[in-house]
Short mmCIF file of C-alpha atoms in Angstrom, two decimals:
data_model
loop_
_atom_site.label_atom_id
_atom_site.label_comp_id
_atom_site.label_asym_id
_atom_site.label_seq_id
_atom_site.Cartn_x
_atom_site.Cartn_y
_atom_site.Cartn_z
CA MET A 13 -0.05 -0.21 -0.09
CA HIS A 14 2.71 2.19 -0.06
CA GLN A 15 2.55 5.09 -2.34
CA GLU A 16 5.32 6.24 -4.74
CA LYS A 17 4.72 9.63 -6.00
CA GLN A 18 5.87 12.68 -6.38
CA GLY A 19 5.55 14.92 -3.53
CA ALA A 20 4.95 13.69 -0.14
CA GLN A 21 5.53 10.05 0.71
CA VAL A 22 2.22 8.65 2.28
CA GLN A 23 2.57 5.43 4.27
CA PRO A 24 -0.88 4.61 5.66
CA PHE A 25 -1.38 1.94 8.55
CA LEU A 26 -5.36 0.21 9.10
CA ASP A 27 -5.87 -0.15 12.76
CA LYS A 28 -9.16 -2.17 11.58
CA ASP A 29 -10.88 -2.23 15.32
CA THR A 30 -11.46 1.33 14.88
CA GLU A 31 -11.46 1.62 11.33
CA THR A 32 -8.98 4.53 11.24
CA TRP A 33 -6.26 5.29 9.21
CA SER A 34 -2.68 6.82 10.85
CA TYR A 35 0.38 7.83 8.32
CA VAL A 36 3.98 8.47 8.00
CA VAL A 37 4.77 11.27 5.99
CA TYR A 38 7.61 12.42 4.55
CA ASP A 39 10.10 13.89 1.71
CA LYS A 40 12.36 10.86 0.99
CA GLU A 41 14.21 7.83 2.75
CA GLY A 42 16.27 9.69 5.19
CA GLY A 43 14.93 12.63 5.93
CA SER A 44 12.03 14.43 7.56
CA ALA A 45 8.23 12.64 8.51
CA ALA A 46 5.16 13.38 10.50
CA VAL A 47 2.91 11.22 11.84
CA VAL A 48 -0.98 12.08 11.42
CA ASP A 49 -3.54 10.81 13.48
CA ALA A 50 -1.79 7.85 15.21
CA VAL A 51 -4.03 5.19 17.19
CA LEU A 52 -3.28 3.75 20.38
CA ASN A 53 -4.82 0.34 21.25
CA PHE A 54 -7.72 -0.15 23.91
CA ASP A 55 -9.29 -3.33 25.00
CA THR A 56 -13.10 -2.01 26.51
CA VAL A 57 -13.05 -5.07 28.78
CA SER A 58 -10.14 -4.93 30.32
CA GLY A 59 -9.12 -1.48 29.88
CA ARG A 60 -5.88 -2.12 28.76
CA THR A 61 -3.85 -0.22 26.47
CA SER A 62 -1.46 -1.38 24.18
CA SER A 63 0.64 0.01 21.32
CA LYS A 64 1.23 -2.68 19.09
CA GLY A 65 -0.18 -0.47 16.16
CA ALA A 66 2.09 2.78 17.17
CA GLU A 67 5.34 0.05 17.29
CA GLU A 68 4.75 -0.81 13.32
CA MET A 69 4.61 3.44 12.58
CA VAL A 70 8.37 3.24 14.76
CA ALA A 71 9.53 0.31 12.82
CA PHE A 72 8.60 2.06 9.25
CA ILE A 73 10.42 5.08 10.28
CA ARG A 74 13.36 3.45 12.01
CA ASP A 75 13.78 1.58 8.52
CA LYS A 76 13.53 4.88 6.52
CA GLN A 77 15.80 6.40 8.73
CA LEU A 78 13.54 9.53 9.01
CA THR A 79 13.84 11.65 11.60
CA LEU A 80 10.31 12.82 13.42
CA GLU A 81 9.34 16.35 13.33
CA TRP A 82 6.05 16.38 14.27
CA ILE A 83 3.11 14.30 15.21
CA LEU A 84 -0.38 15.84 14.25
CA GLU A 85 -3.91 15.87 15.10
CA THR A 86 -6.72 16.41 13.05
CA HIS A 87 -9.14 16.62 16.08
CA ALA A 88 -9.72 15.47 19.41
CA HIS A 89 -10.93 12.21 18.02
CA ALA A 90 -13.83 10.47 19.73
CA ASP A 91 -13.03 7.02 18.59
CA HIS A 92 -9.88 6.00 19.13
CA LEU A 93 -7.45 7.33 21.55
CA SER A 94 -4.03 8.97 20.41
CA ALA A 95 -0.51 7.38 20.53
CA ALA A 96 1.11 10.71 19.78
CA PRO A 97 3.27 10.21 23.57
CA PHE A 98 4.03 7.01 23.10
CA LEU A 99 5.73 8.09 19.23
CA ARG A 100 7.33 11.36 21.23
CA GLU A 101 9.32 9.48 23.68
CA GLN A 102 10.44 6.53 21.13
CA LEU A 103 11.06 9.23 18.31
CA GLY A 104 11.12 12.83 19.40
CA GLY A 105 9.46 15.32 17.91
CA ARG A 106 6.17 17.82 18.57
CA ILE A 107 2.64 17.05 19.29
CA ALA A 108 0.43 19.47 17.74
CA ILE A 109 -3.04 20.03 16.78
CA GLY A 110 -5.20 23.50 16.20
CA ASP A 111 -6.04 26.13 18.82
CA GLN A 112 -9.99 25.52 18.66
CA ILE A 113 -8.32 22.42 20.62
CA CYS A 114 -9.36 24.65 23.79
CA GLN A 115 -13.05 25.21 23.30
CA VAL A 116 -13.46 21.47 22.89
CA GLN A 117 -11.27 21.26 26.02
CA ARG A 118 -13.92 23.53 27.97
CA ILE A 119 -16.88 21.89 26.98
CA PHE A 120 -15.80 18.37 27.62
CA ARG A 121 -13.84 19.33 31.27
CA ASP A 122 -17.26 20.07 32.25
CA VAL A 123 -18.69 17.12 30.96
CA PHE A 124 -15.95 14.79 32.83
CA ASN A 125 -15.95 16.79 35.62
CA LEU A 126 -11.98 17.13 35.51
CA GLU A 127 -9.63 18.13 38.21
CA ARG A 128 -9.10 21.38 38.90
CA GLU A 129 -5.11 21.49 37.52
CA PHE A 130 -6.49 20.37 34.43
CA LEU A 131 -6.29 23.81 32.15
CA ALA A 132 -8.60 24.47 29.07
CA ASP A 133 -6.10 26.32 27.17
CA GLY A 134 -3.58 23.62 25.06
CA SER A 135 -1.13 23.73 27.29
CA GLN A 136 -0.79 19.66 27.00
CA PHE A 137 0.12 20.04 23.42
CA ASP A 138 3.68 21.16 22.11
CA HIS A 139 2.02 23.58 19.80
CA LEU A 140 -1.39 24.90 18.88
CA PHE A 141 -1.47 26.00 15.13
CA LYS A 142 -3.75 28.53 13.54
CA ASP A 143 -5.71 28.52 10.10
CA ASP A 144 -3.48 28.99 7.41
CA ASP A 145 -0.19 28.51 9.42
CA THR A 146 2.45 27.45 7.12
CA PHE A 147 5.72 24.89 8.58
CA LYS A 148 7.78 22.51 7.10
CA VAL A 149 8.85 18.80 7.15
CA GLY A 150 11.49 18.48 6.06
CA GLU A 151 11.78 19.77 2.12
CA LEU A 152 7.28 19.32 2.44
CA GLU A 153 5.75 21.97 2.99
CA VAL A 154 2.96 22.34 5.15
CA ARG A 155 -0.50 24.46 5.28
CA VAL A 156 -3.20 24.14 8.04
CA MET A 157 -6.79 24.81 6.97
CA TYR A 158 -9.19 24.90 10.01
CA SER A 159 -11.94 22.46 9.22
CA PRO A 160 -14.53 22.99 12.04
CA GLY A 161 -18.43 21.80 12.36
CA HIS A 162 -17.45 17.52 13.20
CA THR A 163 -15.99 19.17 16.11
CA PRO A 164 -15.01 22.97 16.83
CA ALA A 165 -11.42 22.12 16.61
CA ASP A 166 -10.51 20.11 13.63
CA MET A 167 -7.89 21.07 11.44
CA VAL A 168 -6.96 19.68 7.72
CA TRP A 169 -2.83 18.92 7.03
CA LEU A 170 -2.13 19.70 3.66
CA ILE A 171 1.68 18.00 3.28
CA GLY A 172 2.90 18.72 0.14
CA ASP A 173 0.68 17.59 -2.44
CA ALA A 174 -1.27 15.19 0.00
CA LEU A 175 -4.35 16.28 2.18
CA PHE A 176 -5.54 14.71 5.41
CA VAL A 177 -8.72 15.71 6.58
CA GLY A 178 -9.45 13.43 9.43
CA ASP A 179 -12.91 13.57 9.76
CA THR A 180 -14.02 16.31 7.46
CA LEU A 181 -14.58 14.46 4.85
CA PHE A 182 -15.77 10.71 4.11
CA MET A 183 -14.61 7.72 0.65
CA PRO A 184 -16.93 9.51 -1.95
CA ASP A 185 -19.64 6.33 -1.18
CA VAL A 186 -19.59 7.40 2.69
CA GLY A 187 -20.17 10.75 2.16
CA SER A 188 -19.26 13.42 5.36
CA ALA A 189 -18.79 13.30 9.23
CA ARG A 190 -21.33 13.90 11.88
CA CYS A 191 -22.22 16.73 13.75
CA ASP A 192 -24.33 15.79 16.76
CA PHE A 193 -21.05 15.77 19.01
CA PRO A 194 -21.18 18.88 21.60
CA GLY A 195 -19.71 21.78 19.44
CA GLY A 196 -20.75 20.15 16.51
CA ASP A 197 -22.20 22.34 13.37
CA ALA A 198 -23.35 21.19 10.54
CA ARG A 199 -23.17 24.32 8.57
CA GLN A 200 -19.58 24.89 9.19
CA LEU A 201 -18.85 21.18 7.97
CA TYR A 202 -20.42 22.27 4.91
CA GLN A 203 -18.56 25.41 4.64
CA SER A 204 -15.44 23.78 5.45
CA ALA A 205 -15.97 21.07 3.27
CA ARG A 206 -16.46 23.95 0.27
CA LYS A 207 -13.21 25.32 1.47
CA ILE A 208 -11.09 21.75 1.61
CA LEU A 209 -13.49 21.05 -2.26
CA SER A 210 -11.65 24.24 -3.59
CA LEU A 211 -8.53 23.06 -3.58
CA PRO A 212 -7.12 21.67 -7.01
CA GLU A 213 -8.56 18.91 -8.19
CA GLU A 214 -5.64 16.55 -8.67
CA THR A 215 -4.94 17.33 -4.45
CA ARG A 216 -4.79 13.89 -3.04
CA MET A 217 -6.88 13.57 -0.16
CA PHE A 218 -6.34 10.76 2.56
CA MET A 219 -9.15 9.44 4.62
CA CYS A 220 -8.98 9.02 8.83
CA HIS A 221 -11.35 6.51 8.70
CA ASP A 222 -13.34 4.02 6.10
CA TYR A 223 -16.65 2.39 6.62
CA PRO A 224 -17.71 0.83 3.86
CA PRO A 225 -20.34 0.25 2.85
CA LYS A 226 -21.29 -3.70 3.76
CA GLY A 227 -20.27 -6.70 1.23
CA LYS A 228 -19.34 -3.70 -1.54
CA ARG A 229 -15.56 -3.25 -1.47
CA ASP A 230 -12.47 -3.43 1.00
CA TYR A 231 -10.78 -0.45 3.15
CA GLN A 232 -9.49 2.29 0.83
CA PHE A 233 -7.83 5.77 2.61
CA GLU A 234 -7.19 7.90 -0.52
CA THR A 235 -9.31 9.81 -3.31
CA SER A 236 -8.91 12.94 -4.62
CA VAL A 237 -10.71 16.43 -4.31
CA GLY A 238 -12.17 16.05 -8.26
CA ILE A 239 -13.45 12.83 -7.23
CA GLN A 240 -15.02 14.17 -4.55
CA ARG A 241 -16.47 16.85 -6.14
CA ARG A 242 -17.96 14.75 -8.34
CA GLU A 243 -19.28 11.68 -6.48
CA ASN A 244 -19.23 12.64 -2.29
CA ILE A 245 -22.70 11.49 -2.14
CA HIS A 246 -23.50 14.18 0.59
CA LEU A 247 -21.15 17.19 -0.60
CA ARG A 248 -20.33 16.82 -4.38
CA GLU A 249 -20.98 19.37 -6.96
CA GLY A 250 -24.46 21.12 -6.68
CA VAL A 251 -26.09 20.00 -2.92
CA SER A 252 -26.60 23.35 -1.68
CA GLU A 253 -26.00 24.03 2.29
CA GLU A 254 -29.84 23.63 2.97
CA GLU A 255 -29.93 20.40 1.68
CA PHE A 256 -26.70 19.16 3.26
CA VAL A 257 -27.93 20.20 6.34
CA GLU A 258 -31.08 17.77 6.57
CA ILE A 259 -28.95 15.23 5.03
CA ARG A 260 -27.22 15.48 8.38
CA LYS A 261 -29.31 15.77 10.71
CA LYS A 262 -31.34 12.77 9.21
CA ARG A 263 -28.50 11.04 9.65
CA ASP A 264 -27.30 11.82 12.82
CA ALA A 265 -30.52 11.30 14.50
CA CYS A 266 -29.73 7.44 13.48
CA LEU A 267 -25.81 7.14 14.51
CA SER A 268 -25.26 5.63 17.98
CA MET A 269 -21.94 7.21 20.14
CA PRO A 270 -18.78 5.83 19.05
CA LYS A 271 -17.68 3.03 21.84
CA LEU A 272 -14.72 4.42 22.34
CA ILE A 273 -15.73 8.31 22.72
CA ILE A 274 -15.89 8.20 26.91
CA PRO A 275 -12.49 6.88 27.34
CA SER A 276 -10.98 8.60 24.01
CA VAL A 277 -11.88 12.05 24.82
CA GLN A 278 -10.47 12.04 28.38
CA VAL A 279 -7.36 11.37 27.07
CA ASN A 280 -7.28 12.72 23.96
CA ILE A 281 -7.67 16.57 24.90
CA ARG A 282 -4.41 15.76 26.77
CA ALA A 283 -2.82 15.60 24.01
CA GLY A 284 -3.02 11.87 24.69
CA GLN A 285 -1.80 11.70 28.02
CA MET A 286 -3.68 9.86 30.27
CA PRO A 287 -5.48 11.28 33.41
CA PRO A 288 -3.25 11.84 37.10
CA ALA A 289 -3.14 8.62 38.78
CA GLU A 290 -5.22 8.81 42.10
CA SER A 291 -3.85 8.27 45.60
CA ASN A 292 -3.58 4.30 45.12
CA GLY A 293 -0.92 4.91 42.57
CA THR A 294 -3.86 4.00 39.51
CA VAL A 295 -4.86 5.70 36.43
CA TYR A 296 -8.96 5.81 36.09
CA LEU A 297 -11.31 7.30 33.24
CA LYS A 298 -14.64 8.35 34.33
CA VAL A 299 -18.38 7.71 32.78
CA PRO A 300 -20.55 9.96 33.30
CA LEU A 301 -23.91 8.95 33.51
CA ASN A 302 -26.95 10.09 31.13
CA GLN A 303 -24.73 12.87 29.88
CA LEU A 304 -23.68 12.05 26.30
#
């Protein structure tokens, strides 16, 4: 599945338990790399974590003799725990997210009644990017695009010619992300999608998740801006904002909460760190009753 194309080199990693795609993005062998949306494995029955998936990414980075510069999150995920701290411990690099994470931290600080020491200022991350910021991963130019709607803090990363859209858009036959989480907004998502789809049509687009229509195809991770414009079932050209809002309203009313939303959000608003251990040395995650 390794992509040998001009521009950004992209290696995908699929976590089937959460149907999440993570990526190592790099300029060249022996060069510089970024990781996008890394997954920490979590067993809901036992409460045990595992770095098995992230270890595969570490092995790839070492094999290619890459320097890990950035560990990027498209948003505070509600369906998997982030492996960002593990990657930083193993390989270095800086953990980054969009600066609107503070909105999400404020919302869920109250939902989970977090400890007084928890600050909703984004300081848990090494860096907060703003809309339209630019930076480099080795020889690759990176542009940051604010893309709210699924959550208030979603960001899209354009790394060279490769666009990582998080949960804003899915493969064309799946459509778009839900907008019914706290702080979500279907109108914002529509505007975010239109901004993304205004990029050159040859721009490669990489999914954070894929939910293949049952029995119709295997998991996929890459499409393009042009294909999305023509074929996305929710956001293709010609779909109006009002039509999209109605589509999402009906669709979201039928969706259950992600099975890992409660542990995931508590960890991911902390940049992947666990809550502080209690007096017995054990770390606990809270379950707020009748809140989500």
